[in-house]
Structure formats: structure tokens, C-alpha cells
Amino acid sequence: SWLDGKADIINMSFSGPRNDEIELAIRAMAAKGVVFVAAAGNRGPNGPASYPAAYSEVIAVTAVAHDRRGYRHATHGDYVDMAAPGVDVTAALPIGKTGLRTGTSFAAPFVTGMIAALPAVRRGAMTKGDLMARISTR
């Protein structure tokens, strides 16, 4: 709730079990037009749903490799909405270094950035479904 009124797009590159307080905050802020994007989780194809990605108001992002093959450790489920690069992604590391990292947490920021770069797409979108219908994907 600290972010309520301070952000219109929130990236959540973490996952875990369902949490009633987080769910209520997301639901309330989404009703005000805040867009939530979250990593789908890395518990494998048969793993349990990961939250906050599995909340209905959140755009859940899974990871794919450069050849568009799915990340083998990504959690699968009906709640997953989009895929983005998340395998061997160059990331900033401590002490000014960079390195390759893999996981759905590295895919979610690609979608968050795309949505942030397209304010016209967000304008007037009242639900996640409205927003998703306006995004052109392949």
C-alpha cells in the first residue's frame, strides 16, 4: 500500500504463496488503474501457482529463450499471460559487473518496460483484459 498513488505500473520480480494482504492491496490499486506485472515463478512445469502473478489483476510473465523456447524451470498455469526473454539475459551485478541470468524475474521487466513505453495503450484501459487486448504480441 506504500505505492498507492505513487506509481501507475508496478513490476514484481518475486514469487511465493498467496498472501491476503498483498492480494487486497493489488485488487484495490488495480481498481484505480494501476498496472501490475509479475514473474510467473520458477518452480517447474508442475509447480504450484506463484503469487502475486496468479492474482487475476496481475499480468503474469513467463520466460523464454532467444529461440522462443520456454524456460524449463518456469512454472506453468492458466494464470500465465505473456512470455518475454528470460533465459541468459545480461543483468547488472555488484561492483559494476554484468553477467547472464535466467528466470521469470528477468522476463517480467521486459513486459513492464513495454507497457511503460506505451502510455496510449494504458489510457482508458480499466482492466487487465482491456490492456492485454491492446498489446500486440507474437
JSON list of C-alpha atoms in Angstrom, two decimals:
[
{"chain": "A", "resi": 1, "resn": "SER", "atom": "CA", "xyz": [0.00, 0.00, 0.00]},
{"chain": "A", "resi": 2, "resn": "TRP", "atom": "CA", "xyz": [3.04, 2.30, 0.32]},
{"chain": "A", "resi": 3, "resn": "LEU", "atom": "CA", "xyz": [2.99, 2.60, -3.50]},
{"chain": "A", "resi": 4, "resn": "ASP", "atom": "CA", "xyz": [-0.69, 3.54, -3.65]},
{"chain": "A", "resi": 5, "resn": "GLY", "atom": "CA", "xyz": [-0.90, 6.84, -5.50]},
{"chain": "A", "resi": 6, "resn": "LYS", "atom": "CA", "xyz": [2.84, 6.87, -6.28]},
{"chain": "A", "resi": 7, "resn": "ALA", "atom": "CA", "xyz": [3.08, 4.54, -9.30]},
{"chain": "A", "resi": 8, "resn": "ASP", "atom": "CA", "xyz": [0.93, 3.60, -12.27]},
{"chain": "A", "resi": 9, "resn": "ILE", "atom": "CA", "xyz": [2.92, 0.48, -13.24]},
{"chain": "A", "resi": 10, "resn": "ILE", "atom": "CA", "xyz": [4.47, -1.93, -10.75]},
{"chain": "A", "resi": 11, "resn": "ASN", "atom": "CA", "xyz": [6.89, -4.74, -11.62]},
{"chain": "A", "resi": 12, "resn": "MET", "atom": "CA", "xyz": [7.08, -7.59, -9.14]},
{"chain": "A", "resi": 13, "resn": "SER", "atom": "CA", "xyz": [10.04, -9.87, -9.79]},
{"chain": "A", "resi": 14, "resn": "PHE", "atom": "CA", "xyz": [9.39, -12.16, -6.85]},
{"chain": "A", "resi": 15, "resn": "SER", "atom": "CA", "xyz": [7.06, -15.07, -6.23]},
{"chain": "A", "resi": 16, "resn": "GLY", "atom": "CA", "xyz": [5.71, -17.15, -3.41]},
{"chain": "A", "resi": 17, "resn": "PRO", "atom": "CA", "xyz": [2.50, -18.34, -1.76]},
{"chain": "A", "resi": 18, "resn": "ARG", "atom": "CA", "xyz": [-0.80, -16.48, -1.74]},
{"chain": "A", "resi": 19, "resn": "ASN", "atom": "CA", "xyz": [-0.91, -13.55, 0.71]},
{"chain": "A", "resi": 20, "resn": "ASP", "atom": "CA", "xyz": [-4.25, -11.99, 1.65]},
{"chain": "A", "resi": 21, "resn": "GLU", "atom": "CA", "xyz": [-2.82, -8.53, 2.42]},
{"chain": "A", "resi": 22, "resn": "ILE", "atom": "CA", "xyz": [-0.90, -8.29, -0.86]},
{"chain": "A", "resi": 23, "resn": "GLU", "atom": "CA", "xyz": [-3.94, -9.54, -2.77]},
{"chain": "A", "resi": 24, "resn": "LEU", "atom": "CA", "xyz": [-6.18, -6.88, -1.23]},
{"chain": "A", "resi": 25, "resn": "ALA", "atom": "CA", "xyz": [-3.67, -4.10, -1.97]},
{"chain": "A", "resi": 26, "resn": "ILE", "atom": "CA", "xyz": [-3.27, -5.25, -5.58]},
{"chain": "A", "resi": 27, "resn": "ARG", "atom": "CA", "xyz": [-7.04, -5.51, -6.07]},
{"chain": "A", "resi": 28, "resn": "ALA", "atom": "CA", "xyz": [-7.64, -2.01, -4.66]},
{"chain": "A", "resi": 29, "resn": "MET", "atom": "CA", "xyz": [-4.85, -0.38, -6.65]},
{"chain": "A", "resi": 30, "resn": "ALA", "atom": "CA", "xyz": [-5.78, -2.20, -9.88]},
{"chain": "A", "resi": 31, "resn": "ALA", "atom": "CA", "xyz": [-9.32, -0.82, -9.48]},
{"chain": "A", "resi": 32, "resn": "LYS", "atom": "CA", "xyz": [-7.72, 2.65, -9.61]},
{"chain": "A", "resi": 33, "resn": "GLY", "atom": "CA", "xyz": [-5.92, 1.80, -12.88]},
{"chain": "A", "resi": 34, "resn": "VAL", "atom": "CA", "xyz": [-2.52, 0.68, -11.58]},
{"chain": "A", "resi": 35, "resn": "VAL", "atom": "CA", "xyz": [-0.97, -1.99, -13.82]},
{"chain": "A", "resi": 36, "resn": "PHE", "atom": "CA", "xyz": [0.77, -4.91, -12.13]},
{"chain": "A", "resi": 37, "resn": "VAL", "atom": "CA", "xyz": [3.28, -7.18, -13.87]},
{"chain": "A", "resi": 38, "resn": "ALA", "atom": "CA", "xyz": [4.83, -10.16, -12.08]},
{"chain": "A", "resi": 39, "resn": "ALA", "atom": "CA", "xyz": [7.19, -13.07, -12.63]},
{"chain": "A", "resi": 40, "resn": "ALA", "atom": "CA", "xyz": [5.26, -16.33, -13.12]},
{"chain": "A", "resi": 41, "resn": "GLY", "atom": "CA", "xyz": [7.69, -18.31, -10.93]},
{"chain": "A", "resi": 42, "resn": "ASN", "atom": "CA", "xyz": [10.45, -20.88, -11.34]},
{"chain": "A", "resi": 43, "resn": "ARG", "atom": "CA", "xyz": [9.01, -23.97, -9.66]},
{"chain": "A", "resi": 44, "resn": "GLY", "atom": "CA", "xyz": [8.91, -26.06, -12.82]},
{"chain": "A", "resi": 45, "resn": "PRO", "atom": "CA", "xyz": [6.09, -27.04, -15.18]},
{"chain": "A", "resi": 46, "resn": "ASN", "atom": "CA", "xyz": [4.20, -28.92, -12.46]},
{"chain": "A", "resi": 47, "resn": "GLY", "atom": "CA", "xyz": [4.87, -26.47, -9.64]},
{"chain": "A", "resi": 48, "resn": "PRO", "atom": "CA", "xyz": [2.10, -24.68, -7.75]},
{"chain": "A", "resi": 49, "resn": "ALA", "atom": "CA", "xyz": [0.84, -21.31, -8.91]},
{"chain": "A", "resi": 50, "resn": "SER", "atom": "CA", "xyz": [3.12, -18.46, -7.87]},
{"chain": "A", "resi": 51, "resn": "TYR", "atom": "CA", "xyz": [1.84, -15.24, -6.35]},
{"chain": "A", "resi": 52, "resn": "PRO", "atom": "CA", "xyz": [1.47, -12.35, -6.91]},
{"chain": "A", "resi": 53, "resn": "ALA", "atom": "CA", "xyz": [1.50, -13.39, -10.59]},
{"chain": "A", "resi": 54, "resn": "ALA", "atom": "CA", "xyz": [-1.51, -15.70, -10.14]},
{"chain": "A", "resi": 55, "resn": "TYR", "atom": "CA", "xyz": [-3.81, -12.94, -8.89]},
{"chain": "A", "resi": 56, "resn": "SER", "atom": "CA", "xyz": [-6.34, -12.16, -11.62]},
{"chain": "A", "resi": 57, "resn": "GLU", "atom": "CA", "xyz": [-5.44, -8.44, -11.74]},
{"chain": "A", "resi": 58, "resn": "VAL", "atom": "CA", "xyz": [-1.74, -9.13, -12.45]},
{"chain": "A", "resi": 59, "resn": "ILE", "atom": "CA", "xyz": [-0.10, -9.71, -15.84]},
{"chain": "A", "resi": 60, "resn": "ALA", "atom": "CA", "xyz": [1.89, -12.91, -15.26]},
{"chain": "A", "resi": 61, "resn": "VAL", "atom": "CA", "xyz": [5.06, -13.28, -17.31]},
{"chain": "A", "resi": 62, "resn": "THR", "atom": "CA", "xyz": [6.99, -16.44, -18.05]},
{"chain": "A", "resi": 63, "resn": "ALA", "atom": "CA", "xyz": [10.49, -16.70, -19.51]},
{"chain": "A", "resi": 64, "resn": "VAL", "atom": "CA", "xyz": [11.59, -17.82, -22.95]},
{"chain": "A", "resi": 65, "resn": "ALA", "atom": "CA", "xyz": [15.00, -18.20, -24.55]},
{"chain": "A", "resi": 66, "resn": "HIS", "atom": "CA", "xyz": [16.21, -16.25, -27.59]},
{"chain": "A", "resi": 67, "resn": "ASP", "atom": "CA", "xyz": [14.81, -19.03, -29.82]},
{"chain": "A", "resi": 68, "resn": "ARG", "atom": "CA", "xyz": [11.38, -18.59, -28.10]},
{"chain": "A", "resi": 69, "resn": "ARG", "atom": "CA", "xyz": [11.62, -21.95, -26.34]},
{"chain": "A", "resi": 70, "resn": "GLY", "atom": "CA", "xyz": [10.16, -21.92, -22.86]},
{"chain": "A", "resi": 71, "resn": "TYR", "atom": "CA", "xyz": [12.38, -21.83, -19.80]},
{"chain": "A", "resi": 72, "resn": "ARG", "atom": "CA", "xyz": [12.46, -25.36, -18.43]},
{"chain": "A", "resi": 73, "resn": "HIS", "atom": "CA", "xyz": [12.10, -24.30, -14.78]},
{"chain": "A", "resi": 74, "resn": "ALA", "atom": "CA", "xyz": [9.24, -21.83, -15.37]},
{"chain": "A", "resi": 75, "resn": "THR", "atom": "CA", "xyz": [6.00, -22.52, -13.53]},
{"chain": "A", "resi": 76, "resn": "HIS", "atom": "CA", "xyz": [3.14, -23.28, -15.92]},
{"chain": "A", "resi": 77, "resn": "GLY", "atom": "CA", "xyz": [-0.53, -22.49, -15.43]},
{"chain": "A", "resi": 78, "resn": "ASP", "atom": "CA", "xyz": [-3.63, -20.82, -16.79]},
{"chain": "A", "resi": 79, "resn": "TYR", "atom": "CA", "xyz": [-2.65, -17.64, -14.97]},
{"chain": "A", "resi": 80, "resn": "VAL", "atom": "CA", "xyz": [0.38, -17.02, -17.24]},
{"chain": "A", "resi": 81, "resn": "ASP", "atom": "CA", "xyz": [-0.45, -14.19, -19.66]},
{"chain": "A", "resi": 82, "resn": "MET", "atom": "CA", "xyz": [2.73, -13.42, -21.60]},
{"chain": "A", "resi": 83, "resn": "ALA", "atom": "CA", "xyz": [6.25, -14.62, -22.32]},
{"chain": "A", "resi": 84, "resn": "ALA", "atom": "CA", "xyz": [9.37, -12.49, -22.65]},
{"chain": "A", "resi": 85, "resn": "PRO", "atom": "CA", "xyz": [13.14, -13.02, -22.82]},
{"chain": "A", "resi": 86, "resn": "GLY", "atom": "CA", "xyz": [14.28, -14.53, -19.53]},
{"chain": "A", "resi": 87, "resn": "VAL", "atom": "CA", "xyz": [16.99, -17.05, -20.38]},
{"chain": "A", "resi": 88, "resn": "ASP", "atom": "CA", "xyz": [20.62, -15.86, -20.40]},
{"chain": "A", "resi": 89, "resn": "VAL", "atom": "CA", "xyz": [19.66, -12.21, -20.04]},
{"chain": "A", "resi": 90, "resn": "THR", "atom": "CA", "xyz": [22.50, -9.77, -19.44]},
{"chain": "A", "resi": 91, "resn": "ALA", "atom": "CA", "xyz": [21.98, -8.24, -16.00]},
{"chain": "A", "resi": 92, "resn": "ALA", "atom": "CA", "xyz": [23.77, -5.78, -13.76]},
{"chain": "A", "resi": 93, "resn": "LEU", "atom": "CA", "xyz": [25.76, -7.43, -10.97]},
{"chain": "A", "resi": 94, "resn": "PRO", "atom": "CA", "xyz": [27.53, -5.99, -7.91]},
{"chain": "A", "resi": 95, "resn": "ILE", "atom": "CA", "xyz": [30.73, -3.97, -8.24]},
{"chain": "A", "resi": 96, "resn": "GLY", "atom": "CA", "xyz": [29.88, -2.66, -11.71]},
{"chain": "A", "resi": 97, "resn": "LYS", "atom": "CA", "xyz": [29.88, -6.06, -13.37]},
{"chain": "A", "resi": 98, "resn": "THR", "atom": "CA", "xyz": [27.41, -7.73, -15.70]},
{"chain": "A", "resi": 99, "resn": "GLY", "atom": "CA", "xyz": [26.54, -11.36, -16.26]},
{"chain": "A", "resi": 100, "resn": "LEU", "atom": "CA", "xyz": [23.94, -13.70, -17.67]},
{"chain": "A", "resi": 101, "resn": "ARG", "atom": "CA", "xyz": [20.93, -14.53, -15.51]},
{"chain": "A", "resi": 102, "resn": "THR", "atom": "CA", "xyz": [17.88, -16.72, -16.08]},
{"chain": "A", "resi": 103, "resn": "GLY", "atom": "CA", "xyz": [14.36, -16.84, -14.66]},
{"chain": "A", "resi": 104, "resn": "THR", "atom": "CA", "xyz": [10.91, -15.36, -14.88]},
{"chain": "A", "resi": 105, "resn": "SER", "atom": "CA", "xyz": [12.08, -12.44, -12.72]},
{"chain": "A", "resi": 106, "resn": "PHE", "atom": "CA", "xyz": [14.29, -11.38, -15.63]},
{"chain": "A", "resi": 107, "resn": "ALA", "atom": "CA", "xyz": [11.38, -11.66, -18.11]},
{"chain": "A", "resi": 108, "resn": "ALA", "atom": "CA", "xyz": [8.82, -9.56, -16.21]},
{"chain": "A", "resi": 109, "resn": "PRO", "atom": "CA", "xyz": [10.74, -6.25, -16.59]},
{"chain": "A", "resi": 110, "resn": "PHE", "atom": "CA", "xyz": [10.63, -6.60, -20.41]},
{"chain": "A", "resi": 111, "resn": "VAL", "atom": "CA", "xyz": [6.82, -6.54, -20.27]},
{"chain": "A", "resi": 112, "resn": "THR", "atom": "CA", "xyz": [6.76, -3.78, -17.64]},
{"chain": "A", "resi": 113, "resn": "GLY", "atom": "CA", "xyz": [9.06, -1.67, -19.81]},
{"chain": "A", "resi": 114, "resn": "MET", "atom": "CA", "xyz": [6.99, -2.27, -22.93]},
{"chain": "A", "resi": 115, "resn": "ILE", "atom": "CA", "xyz": [3.80, -1.19, -21.15]},
{"chain": "A", "resi": 116, "resn": "ALA", "atom": "CA", "xyz": [5.54, 1.85, -19.64]},
{"chain": "A", "resi": 117, "resn": "ALA", "atom": "CA", "xyz": [6.77, 2.91, -23.08]},
{"chain": "A", "resi": 118, "resn": "LEU", "atom": "CA", "xyz": [3.22, 2.84, -24.48]},
{"chain": "A", "resi": 119, "resn": "PRO", "atom": "CA", "xyz": [1.14, 5.25, -22.38]},
{"chain": "A", "resi": 120, "resn": "ALA", "atom": "CA", "xyz": [-1.51, 5.42, -25.12]},
{"chain": "A", "resi": 121, "resn": "VAL", "atom": "CA", "xyz": [-2.10, 1.69, -24.65]},
{"chain": "A", "resi": 122, "resn": "ARG", "atom": "CA", "xyz": [-2.79, 2.22, -20.93]},
{"chain": "A", "resi": 123, "resn": "ARG", "atom": "CA", "xyz": [-5.06, 5.23, -21.44]},
{"chain": "A", "resi": 124, "resn": "GLY", "atom": "CA", "xyz": [-8.66, 4.20, -20.87]},
{"chain": "A", "resi": 125, "resn": "ALA", "atom": "CA", "xyz": [-7.83, 0.57, -20.07]},
{"chain": "A", "resi": 126, "resn": "MET", "atom": "CA", "xyz": [-9.80, -0.20, -16.94]},
{"chain": "A", "resi": 127, "resn": "THR", "atom": "CA", "xyz": [-8.90, -3.87, -16.52]},
{"chain": "A", "resi": 128, "resn": "LYS", "atom": "CA", "xyz": [-6.04, -6.23, -17.23]},
{"chain": "A", "resi": 129, "resn": "GLY", "atom": "CA", "xyz": [-8.18, -7.68, -20.04]},
{"chain": "A", "resi": 130, "resn": "ASP", "atom": "CA", "xyz": [-8.60, -4.23, -21.63]},
{"chain": "A", "resi": 131, "resn": "LEU", "atom": "CA", "xyz": [-4.86, -3.67, -21.52]},
{"chain": "A", "resi": 132, "resn": "MET", "atom": "CA", "xyz": [-3.97, -7.13, -22.83]},
{"chain": "A", "resi": 133, "resn": "ALA", "atom": "CA", "xyz": [-6.37, -6.69, -25.77]},
{"chain": "A", "resi": 134, "resn": "ARG", "atom": "CA", "xyz": [-4.46, -3.53, -26.81]},
{"chain": "A", "resi": 135, "resn": "ILE", "atom": "CA", "xyz": [-0.98, -5.05, -26.74]},
{"chain": "A", "resi": 136, "resn": "SER", "atom": "CA", "xyz": [0.28, -6.51, -29.99]},
{"chain": "A", "resi": 137, "resn": "THR", "atom": "CA", "xyz": [2.28, -9.65, -29.34]},
{"chain": "A", "resi": 138, "resn": "ARG", "atom": "CA", "xyz": [3.78, -12.53, -31.27]}
]
